[in-house]
Amino acid sequence: MDLSNDDIRRHVREALAEDLGPGDVTTLATVPETASVAAAVVAREPLVVAGLALAEAAFRELSPDIRIRAETADGRPAAVGACLMRLQGPARPILSAERVALNFLQRLSGVATLTARYVRAVESTGARILDTRKTTPGWRRLEKYAVLCGGGQNHRFGLYDQVLIKDNHLAALQGAAPNPVAAAVRLARQQYPALRVEVEADTLEQVRQAVEAGADVVLLDNMSLGQLREAVALARGRARLEASGGITLETVRPIAETGVDFISVGALTHSARAADIALDFLPDAPAAAEPSRA
Amino acid sequence: MDLSNDDIRRHVREALAEDLGPGDVTTLATVPETASVAAAVVAREPLVVAGLALAEAAFRELSPDIRIRAETADGRPAAVGACLMRLQGPARPILSAERVALNFLQRLSGVATLTARYVRAVESTGARILDTRKTTPGWRRLEKYAVLCGGGQNHRFGLYDQVLIKDNHLAALQGAAPNPVAAAVRLARQQYPALRVEVEADTLEQVRQAVEAGADVVLLDNMSLGQLREAVALARGRARLEASGGITLETVRPIAETGVDFISVGALTHSARAADIALDFLPDAPAAAEPSRA
Amino acid sequence: MDLSNDDIRRHVREALAEDLGPGDVTTLATVPETASVAAAVVAREPLVVAGLALAEAAFRELSPDIRIRAETADGRPAAVGACLMRLQGPARPILSAERVALNFLQRLSGVATLTARYVRAVESTGARILDTRKTTPGWRRLEKYAVLCGGGQNHRFGLYDQVLIKDNHLAALQGAAPNPVAAAVRLARQQYPALRVEVEADTLEQVRQAVEAGADVVLLDNMSLGQLREAVALARGRARLEASGGITLETVRPIAETGVDFISVGALTHSARAADIALDFLPDAPAAAEPSRA
Amino acid sequence: MDLSNDDIRRHVREALAEDLGPGDVTTLATVPETASVAAAVVAREPLVVAGLALAEAAFRELSPDIRIRAETADGRPAAVGACLMRLQGPARPILSAERVALNFLQRLSGVATLTARYVRAVESTGARILDTRKTTPGWRRLEKYAVLCGGGQNHRFGLYDQVLIKDNHLAALQGAAPNPVAAAVRLARQQYPALRVEVEADTLEQVRQAVEAGADVVLLDNMSLGQLREAVALARGRARLEASGGITLETVRPIAETGVDFISVGALTHSARAADIALDFLPDAPAAAEPSRA
Amino acid sequence: MDLSNDDIRRHVREALAEDLGPGDVTTLATVPETASVAAAVVAREPLVVAGLALAEAAFRELSPDIRIRAETADGRPAAVGACLMRLQGPARPILSAERVALNFLQRLSGVATLTARYVRAVESTGARILDTRKTTPGWRRLEKYAVLCGGGQNHRFGLYDQVLIKDNHLAALQGAAPNPVAAAVRLARQQYPALRVEVEADTLEQVRQAVEAGADVVLLDNMSLGQLREAVALARGRARLEASGGITLETVRPIAETGVDFISVGALTHSARAADIALDFLPDAPAAAEPSRA
Amino acid sequence: MDLSNDDIRRHVREALAEDLGPGDVTTLATVPETASVAAAVVAREPLVVAGLALAEAAFRELSPDIRIRAETADGRPAAVGACLMRLQGPARPILSAERVALNFLQRLSGVATLTARYVRAVESTGARILDTRKTTPGWRRLEKYAVLCGGGQNHRFGLYDQVLIKDNHLAALQGAAPNPVAAAVRLARQQYPALRVEVEADTLEQVRQAVEAGADVVLLDNMSLGQLREAVALARGRARLEASGGITLETVRPIAETGVDFISVGALTHSARAADIALDFLPDAPAAAEPSRA
């Protein structure tokens, strides 16, 4: 997965329109049109970088005359004080785009950084960290891209690219079929032969049914470590297993050690806090006397 | 401030398109078109509600035949287990819109709930909790609305509706004017007579300059409690004061007790975690045998 | 898969804007505002119906006062002369929306009808007819929906929901890995554990490599009937097989009888001709004397 | 008529978003970011070219670093094996844009090629081949442009730029005016003095009425060759004549020889099959060992 | 011509978004959610009405609960004090939509009113008043609709629906053809046989050339009354004549009396002043004590 | 305030699409693709320039090959005959963009020129000329930008960036509060502490109430010169005063001399006539013989 030019352009233009509205009144009133600056985007805490292309596009959109140099790349760790990007050019567009650029970078680096902590926590267990569909509406591609930057992997992108049968789907077949899990898997295979089929299981009996019905993956919802181990024993060789439900940085390693293939973590996207990143200015040129009219 | 029909419609349609793409394959394959359900949106932790109109619109967009009844209102607290909204109708659109509806409700209620904790922390001090421009790009109106739901107040909506002179703006005038703060306030008043002017101050000397220059509000950036008290003493009667910078639930009350008018908290929007809210289903009708073709 | 309200609305509004521009001058000049008509959408050749919801939406968009009754459903066959939809109401919007409604219905029914012929040709062989990505740009969901209406099934929706490794992808790994097929499958599994992996094969040796590399599906490109039979013998039980490349109504049955699982046919969407469908009018009310001003 | 930058940009961006969605997973997983290729767009059957600018824009949108050289121009014939366009540059964007570029080129060249066959069939008769409004919704400008490339001419662009009075319009005036054709033409002239007025005629009597009413053009709907000749005799010198209705490559020449001015053919746009065009790759650089992370 | 639902919806939503932004702060702060009002849209000067559907849509968009009754129709004259529309319902949306509704109604009624004055000035001369392409960008359909409401007629809608050959077009052919006017008309006829051809003439010699070249209409640019009369004498029976260039209410009648067919007036759309229309409120219900929270 | 790239791009693209539709038929038919011209945008009356960036963008959008040089800047006066912009390059795109470029420039320069007349009329009185919300829907930023170019200042941008309490807002509080003005100001301050509060007054008693309630600005609606003078005497030192209501170039100076701070004039935007600006062509290259096909 990769951010497309189209996604970057649409997100950045919408964000600038939202923030600038009819114009950046402070900058227009106080900063001369001819003033220029040098500035650096700097990490204020240890983090994993994500979103440089969006930050760069925010500045570019306001002026083609800003020189921009990325000092790192998405997916790389940054220490406190590390410079992520350097800017030099007209002061007005740099000041006006600052907050939008940082808002993208801080939120996406926040997701990448949290993901990287989960990934590190399960290191060498063989389990992989997945995201979920609990993303900010309108931001799914951005946030799933940030999960990749943090070393995680992407679960399905939406309701369209994988079948995931939950208890609410099964409820609809309850009366109609003796084995609803088998019936649901069969219906899904029939209609969508090209898609992977996953089944949610709350009990070991459901795990057994799902494996026998030929599910590609079984989602183990809120199971104890003991149940997870039994599910692994029961399924091995026939379906892959995904642990899910209220997983934290404290619980993720023992879960990974049960032998499940995937651990999906909603918090990666729904509860990451923004990474602390700032733009530091260094005036690089003598300012003109009084600003000319806007 | 209020969410406009236009904002609701645009956000909900974009979110559904993003999640459904070519279609909800699981529901189409396994749930008969004639199946109907009853369901309830339920709080899984204590929270302050925000975003009911978006959740409702998500279900409505997929089917006009769903009966929806809000059981509370935005801005109200909800206890664990409280029902926020009841739904009854065709199972397919309810299942397909579930995640989008919850994603809006969880994120906005998360912002409202965190805001309410800050507001409660400063109760009876006279200080008010403000948000910032550190919002999710594209979501500013939604998140600022959620801050209102939590009892907070909105700082400026963008770069256009208030002048806020920071050190980077002053830097541009450094060489050109003997008193840059006074020069900047004068330029802003001249060009934007209809707008409120705020000046950021890092030192007490800057507070004094800003007050004398006639700033409406002075932003006290990262000051100690002692500095804040001196600033209050220095400014009282002539400008309002806003404390800002790294404020937490632990530090917010002593800051409020210094006598400042406003405390602005970036974390309200950039680092709130999603509130825990779920959709519980109750099948309300016998399901048909096999689903008809999509 | 199902057409979403959002897709229907966007396509219909764009089409009406394109056709009406500043207005339907003929109707405005010659048809009184008070005139009303009854009309029927009628099949002029045997066909399979697809697109009724778009046709209905085109009329609705121009006037809420038209009574519309579908006389059949998408996916059903229609004989020559069969009535697909009845309309009654104001003459102007019915006349103005006629061509747009028919353009949707004719093109999508054309795709469904052609698909149904392929599906019928392979009846009882066990092989399934799939579409491809050779769709009209901007129309992929509509055309893939029409394929479903004709009894076909959908291959991947885009480049995002399935891995399909072709020779051009392998070429990039040629120098770098001793067994490029195995290397490519491994790389894909690693990065996209949730997605199905298909490999294109031009020779039986490539089929063998793909099966051994663990591909879920092998695409047999332009193979002779003899090669197809050998591929089936070689792969059975380990990967599913998809025949592809220049398949026609004449060649599709023998191909299906080789035992392949899927046959993908680009012509379903890139070369279907429009079904012959017309709107017949029956004036149902005495017209007013001279039309009032537009 | 010419394709505007705006049309090209909108169509290409929509098509790429539709096909790439969250990303081209196969290419991202298997093709190193540093790999580069040379490729050629090649005709696999004799055709008339249309849509080069859209194909080029599809590649450009994904990367500014691809060198693109058109080897022919829209409107020119191409033999089997002829190279239409050469590409050189980074492999990933070329692979990811391939299908979208070809989908535009194949569909529009299909329309141009079919048009050219009709144009050639009526050569030296003086009759001109026109398109109709039976176009793919949303694609009218593209398809009408392709008709021009094939040597045809454009009928009206929509309901707005010409008056075309059909029997359904006349029905509304039936009771109210002794000579509905004359009344309709008069009403149209009155309200839209700047527009050309065409009248549809099913009988020679209607042709006579239309000519006497001063119609600029008379549309002869589904008439026999005998009727067409009489219509020409009847109208000559006073109105231009357009033959229409179920015209095929077999029937078009005798129709042209009756002396009509125009022959309009719905099939040009509603039933053209895609021209066979492919992208052939030539790896031009040693590929890197393992692809770096997406 | 008629305003489409799509045009109305897009214009009204854009206008409300522009005016309300994050919300109508005054109304939200001071008007209780439960307050209701009755109000009337009233003419403050004599005018011709245009734009009622846009005004109504502005109120409807903000609340479906407002009862709206049009008291007149577009195209009708209104005396000072005449009520154009009555409203009753919730006070907040009525207050918030007021300015947008009036801005549409005032501007379009201004165009209709000015047009009606020109139309009245040429009464019984046989000449018709046409608009031009000198419209507010983005508003062409709205303004041309208002011209119709005032009794004028529409010239071409854009560069696409009529050929109008001006001196700048002829300049390009100057060296290449002995008679550029004839060459240009022939080229236009050849390429766009379905479109009307108009030629701009600055001198009587050019009028003669245009008529002989078979132009449908000749545009007489900035000619004296004497020249206009000669042009009429020269052309009668063979081409229609349009006077244009700096025409005012003072000069329009003598020009009409020369016998020209059309007089086109740019001022209709580029220099109409807004009609004076206001919204008068009548509180119809006792207001609640203190407004509830927004 | 400044026009953003995004505003310019959206307005220009919409305007070109509206005017060109499927293409500029006249230019395509008569002007050879290889023809080039030089042209100058020239003032035909004395005016103040506004909108050069939009005019330039209109030409650029149609061709990157046009050389464009602005000969003045927005906000500068231009004498009759002054050249505002020079163009050189391909003839087709220059001819096709001409009207759109002029429509922007004429309308915005019209607003700037009218504003400049009001500003000059109040010179040296200390009063400032403000615009209103009576703008063309969709054009508010453009028109407010033109007011700045004319030397005026901007009142609020919409309903969101300032509180303005009118009698209709007060009516809602009439029964509920002994002093509605004071109640309304208090409610507004409470909910929107960051915004400026203005109160409309029809009588001197209301002026007194508004000043005592702490309004930042009092709007004096339709007051006589005598009343205005008394209001100034009454308010001085405590609130700023804005005169409004039916102000003309004749009445504005005496009003300014009463000592009010601001005078708001709706006519600046709702009734400015277009400035007279034209594009003069100078062919700069021998034209090719016959135009090649479009």
PDB file of N, CA, C and O in Angstrom, chain B residues 206-233:
ATOM      1  N   GLN B 206       6.995  40.460  27.774  1.00  0.00           N
ATOM      2  CA  GLN B 206       6.142  40.391  26.582  1.00  0.00           C
ATOM      3  C   GLN B 206       4.664  40.549  26.948  1.00  0.00           C
ATOM      4  O   GLN B 206       3.881  41.134  26.199  1.00  0.00           O
ATOM      5  N   VAL B 207       4.266  40.010  28.103  1.00  0.00           N
ATOM      6  CA  VAL B 207       2.882  40.193  28.551  1.00  0.00           C
ATOM      7  C   VAL B 207       2.605  41.690  28.695  1.00  0.00           C
ATOM      8  O   VAL B 207       1.587  42.206  28.232  1.00  0.00           O
ATOM      9  N   ARG B 208       3.517  42.393  29.361  1.00  0.00           N
ATOM     10  CA  ARG B 208       3.354  43.829  29.569  1.00  0.00           C
ATOM     11  C   ARG B 208       3.236  44.571  28.236  1.00  0.00           C
ATOM     12  O   ARG B 208       2.353  45.392  28.032  1.00  0.00           O
ATOM     13  N   GLN B 209       4.127  44.234  27.295  1.00  0.00           N
ATOM     14  CA  GLN B 209       4.082  44.875  25.969  1.00  0.00           C
ATOM     15  C   GLN B 209       2.761  44.606  25.261  1.00  0.00           C
ATOM     16  O   GLN B 209       2.165  45.506  24.664  1.00  0.00           O
ATOM     17  N   ALA B 210       2.304  43.369  25.332  1.00  0.00           N
ATOM     18  CA  ALA B 210       1.066  43.010  24.641  1.00  0.00           C
ATOM     19  C   ALA B 210      -0.118  43.764  25.241  1.00  0.00           C
ATOM     20  O   ALA B 210      -0.976  44.295  24.516  1.00  0.00           O
ATOM     21  N   VAL B 211      -0.180  43.823  26.564  1.00  0.00           N
ATOM     22  CA  VAL B 211      -1.292  44.528  27.221  1.00  0.00           C
ATOM     23  C   VAL B 211      -1.254  46.001  26.822  1.00  0.00           C
ATOM     24  O   VAL B 211      -2.280  46.592  26.486  1.00  0.00           O
ATOM     25  N   GLU B 212      -0.062  46.584  26.839  1.00  0.00           N
ATOM     26  CA  GLU B 212       0.049  48.007  26.500  1.00  0.00           C
ATOM     27  C   GLU B 212      -0.256  48.275  25.034  1.00  0.00           C
ATOM     28  O   GLU B 212      -0.724  49.357  24.681  1.00  0.00           O
ATOM     29  N   ALA B 213       0.017  47.284  24.189  1.00  0.00           N
ATOM     30  CA  ALA B 213      -0.282  47.442  22.757  1.00  0.00           C
ATOM     31  C   ALA B 213      -1.777  47.305  22.479  1.00  0.00           C
ATOM     32  O   ALA B 213      -2.228  47.525  21.357  1.00  0.00           O
ATOM     33  N   GLY B 214      -2.534  46.924  23.526  1.00  0.00           N
ATOM     34  CA  GLY B 214      -3.984  46.846  23.352  1.00  0.00           C
ATOM     35  C   GLY B 214      -4.486  45.503  22.862  1.00  0.00           C
ATOM     36  O   GLY B 214      -5.586  45.404  22.300  1.00  0.00           O
ATOM     37  N   ALA B 215      -3.715  44.439  23.063  1.00  0.00           N
ATOM     38  CA  ALA B 215      -4.181  43.107  22.687  1.00  0.00           C
ATOM     39  C   ALA B 215      -5.456  42.779  23.455  1.00  0.00           C
ATOM     40  O   ALA B 215      -5.604  43.132  24.625  1.00  0.00           O
ATOM     41  N   ASP B 216      -6.395  42.083  22.781  1.00  0.00           N
ATOM     42  CA  ASP B 216      -7.603  41.673  23.482  1.00  0.00           C
ATOM     43  C   ASP B 216      -7.309  40.514  24.430  1.00  0.00           C
ATOM     44  O   ASP B 216      -7.882  40.417  25.502  1.00  0.00           O
ATOM     45  N   VAL B 217      -6.453  39.612  23.974  1.00  0.00           N
ATOM     46  CA  VAL B 217      -6.100  38.435  24.766  1.00  0.00           C
ATOM     47  C   VAL B 217      -4.592  38.240  24.689  1.00  0.00           C
ATOM     48  O   VAL B 217      -3.978  38.537  23.667  1.00  0.00           O
ATOM     49  N   VAL B 218      -4.005  37.774  25.795  1.00  0.00           N
ATOM     50  CA  VAL B 218      -2.588  37.410  25.767  1.00  0.00           C
ATOM     51  C   VAL B 218      -2.472  35.917  26.045  1.00  0.00           C
ATOM     52  O   VAL B 218      -3.053  35.406  27.010  1.00  0.00           O
ATOM     53  N   LEU B 219      -1.760  35.224  25.179  1.00  0.00           N
ATOM     54  CA  LEU B 219      -1.552  33.786  25.335  1.00  0.00           C
ATOM     55  C   LEU B 219      -0.266  33.579  26.111  1.00  0.00           C
ATOM     56  O   LEU B 219       0.821  33.978  25.669  1.00  0.00           O
ATOM     57  N   LEU B 220      -0.365  32.935  27.271  1.00  0.00           N
ATOM     58  CA  LEU B 220       0.788  32.726  28.142  1.00  0.00           C
ATOM     59  C   LEU B 220       1.320  31.333  27.867  1.00  0.00           C
ATOM     60  O   LEU B 220       0.732  30.330  28.269  1.00  0.00           O
ATOM     61  N   ASP B 221       2.462  31.281  27.177  1.00  0.00           N
ATOM     62  CA  ASP B 221       2.943  30.008  26.652  1.00  0.00           C
ATOM     63  C   ASP B 221       3.887  29.323  27.618  1.00  0.00           C
ATOM     64  O   ASP B 221       4.977  29.838  27.903  1.00  0.00           O
ATOM     65  N   ASN B 222       3.481  28.161  28.130  1.00  0.00           N
ATOM     66  CA  ASN B 222       4.372  27.337  28.954  1.00  0.00           C
ATOM     67  C   ASN B 222       4.928  28.066  30.168  1.00  0.00           C
ATOM     68  O   ASN B 222       6.097  27.884  30.523  1.00  0.00           O
ATOM     69  N   MET B 223       4.110  28.883  30.839  1.00  0.00           N
ATOM     70  CA  MET B 223       4.610  29.615  32.003  1.00  0.00           C
ATOM     71  C   MET B 223       4.421  28.793  33.283  1.00  0.00           C
ATOM     72  O   MET B 223       3.520  27.968  33.393  1.00  0.00           O
ATOM     73  N   SER B 224       5.275  29.082  34.266  1.00  0.00           N
ATOM     74  CA  SER B 224       5.141  28.447  35.579  1.00  0.00           C
ATOM     75  C   SER B 224       3.954  29.062  36.306  1.00  0.00           C
ATOM     76  O   SER B 224       3.439  30.126  35.927  1.00  0.00           O
ATOM     77  N   LEU B 225       3.507  28.382  37.364  1.00  0.00           N
ATOM     78  CA  LEU B 225       2.369  28.920  38.133  1.00  0.00           C
ATOM     79  C   LEU B 225       2.690  30.312  38.653  1.00  0.00           C
ATOM     80  O   LEU B 225       1.841  31.208  38.651  1.00  0.00           O
ATOM     81  N   GLY B 226       3.942  30.513  39.061  1.00  0.00           N
ATOM     82  CA  GLY B 226       4.323  31.832  39.571  1.00  0.00           C
ATOM     83  C   GLY B 226       4.209  32.888  38.477  1.00  0.00           C
ATOM     84  O   GLY B 226       3.634  33.957  38.685  1.00  0.00           O
ATOM     85  N   GLN B 227       4.715  32.565  37.305  1.00  0.00           N
ATOM     86  CA  GLN B 227       4.627  33.522  36.188  1.00  0.00           C
ATOM     87  C   GLN B 227       3.172  33.809  35.841  1.00  0.00           C
ATOM     88  O   GLN B 227       2.794  34.940  35.565  1.00  0.00           O
ATOM     89  N   LEU B 228       2.360  32.749  35.844  1.00  0.00           N
ATOM     90  CA  LEU B 228       0.950  32.949  35.504  1.00  0.00           C
ATOM     91  C   LEU B 228       0.303  33.918  36.480  1.00  0.00           C
ATOM     92  O   LEU B 228      -0.431  34.831  36.076  1.00  0.00           O
ATOM     93  N   ARG B 229       0.601  33.744  37.791  1.00  0.00           N
ATOM     94  CA  ARG B 229       0.023  34.652  38.800  1.00  0.00           C
ATOM     95  C   ARG B 229       0.479  36.092  38.576  1.00  0.00           C
ATOM     96  O   ARG B 229      -0.298  37.023  38.666  1.00  0.00           O
ATOM     97  N   GLU B 230       1.734  36.252  38.245  1.00  0.00           N
ATOM     98  CA  GLU B 230       2.234  37.618  37.976  1.00  0.00           C
ATOM     99  C   GLU B 230       1.565  38.213  36.730  1.00  0.00           C
ATOM    100  O   GLU B 230       1.240  39.395  36.697  1.00  0.00           O
ATOM    101  N   ALA B 231       1.357  37.359  35.737  1.00  0.00           N
ATOM    102  CA  ALA B 231       0.717  37.851  34.508  1.00  0.00           C
ATOM    103  C   ALA B 231      -0.702  38.320  34.815  1.00  0.00           C
ATOM    104  O   ALA B 231      -1.149  39.362  34.321  1.00  0.00           O
ATOM    105  N   VAL B 232      -1.397  37.547  35.659  1.00  0.00           N
ATOM    106  CA  VAL B 232      -2.762  37.944  36.033  1.00  0.00           C
ATOM    107  C   VAL B 232      -2.734  39.292  36.740  1.00  0.00           C
ATOM    108  O   VAL B 232      -3.537  40.187  36.444  1.00  0.00           O
ATOM    109  N   ALA B 233      -1.777  39.442  37.646  1.00  0.00           N
ATOM    110  CA  ALA B 233      -1.672  40.699  38.397  1.00  0.00           C
ATOM    111  C   ALA B 233      -1.376  41.859  37.442  1.00  0.00           C
ATOM    112  O   ALA B 233      -1.949  42.954  37.551  1.00  0.00           O
TER     113      ALA B 233
END
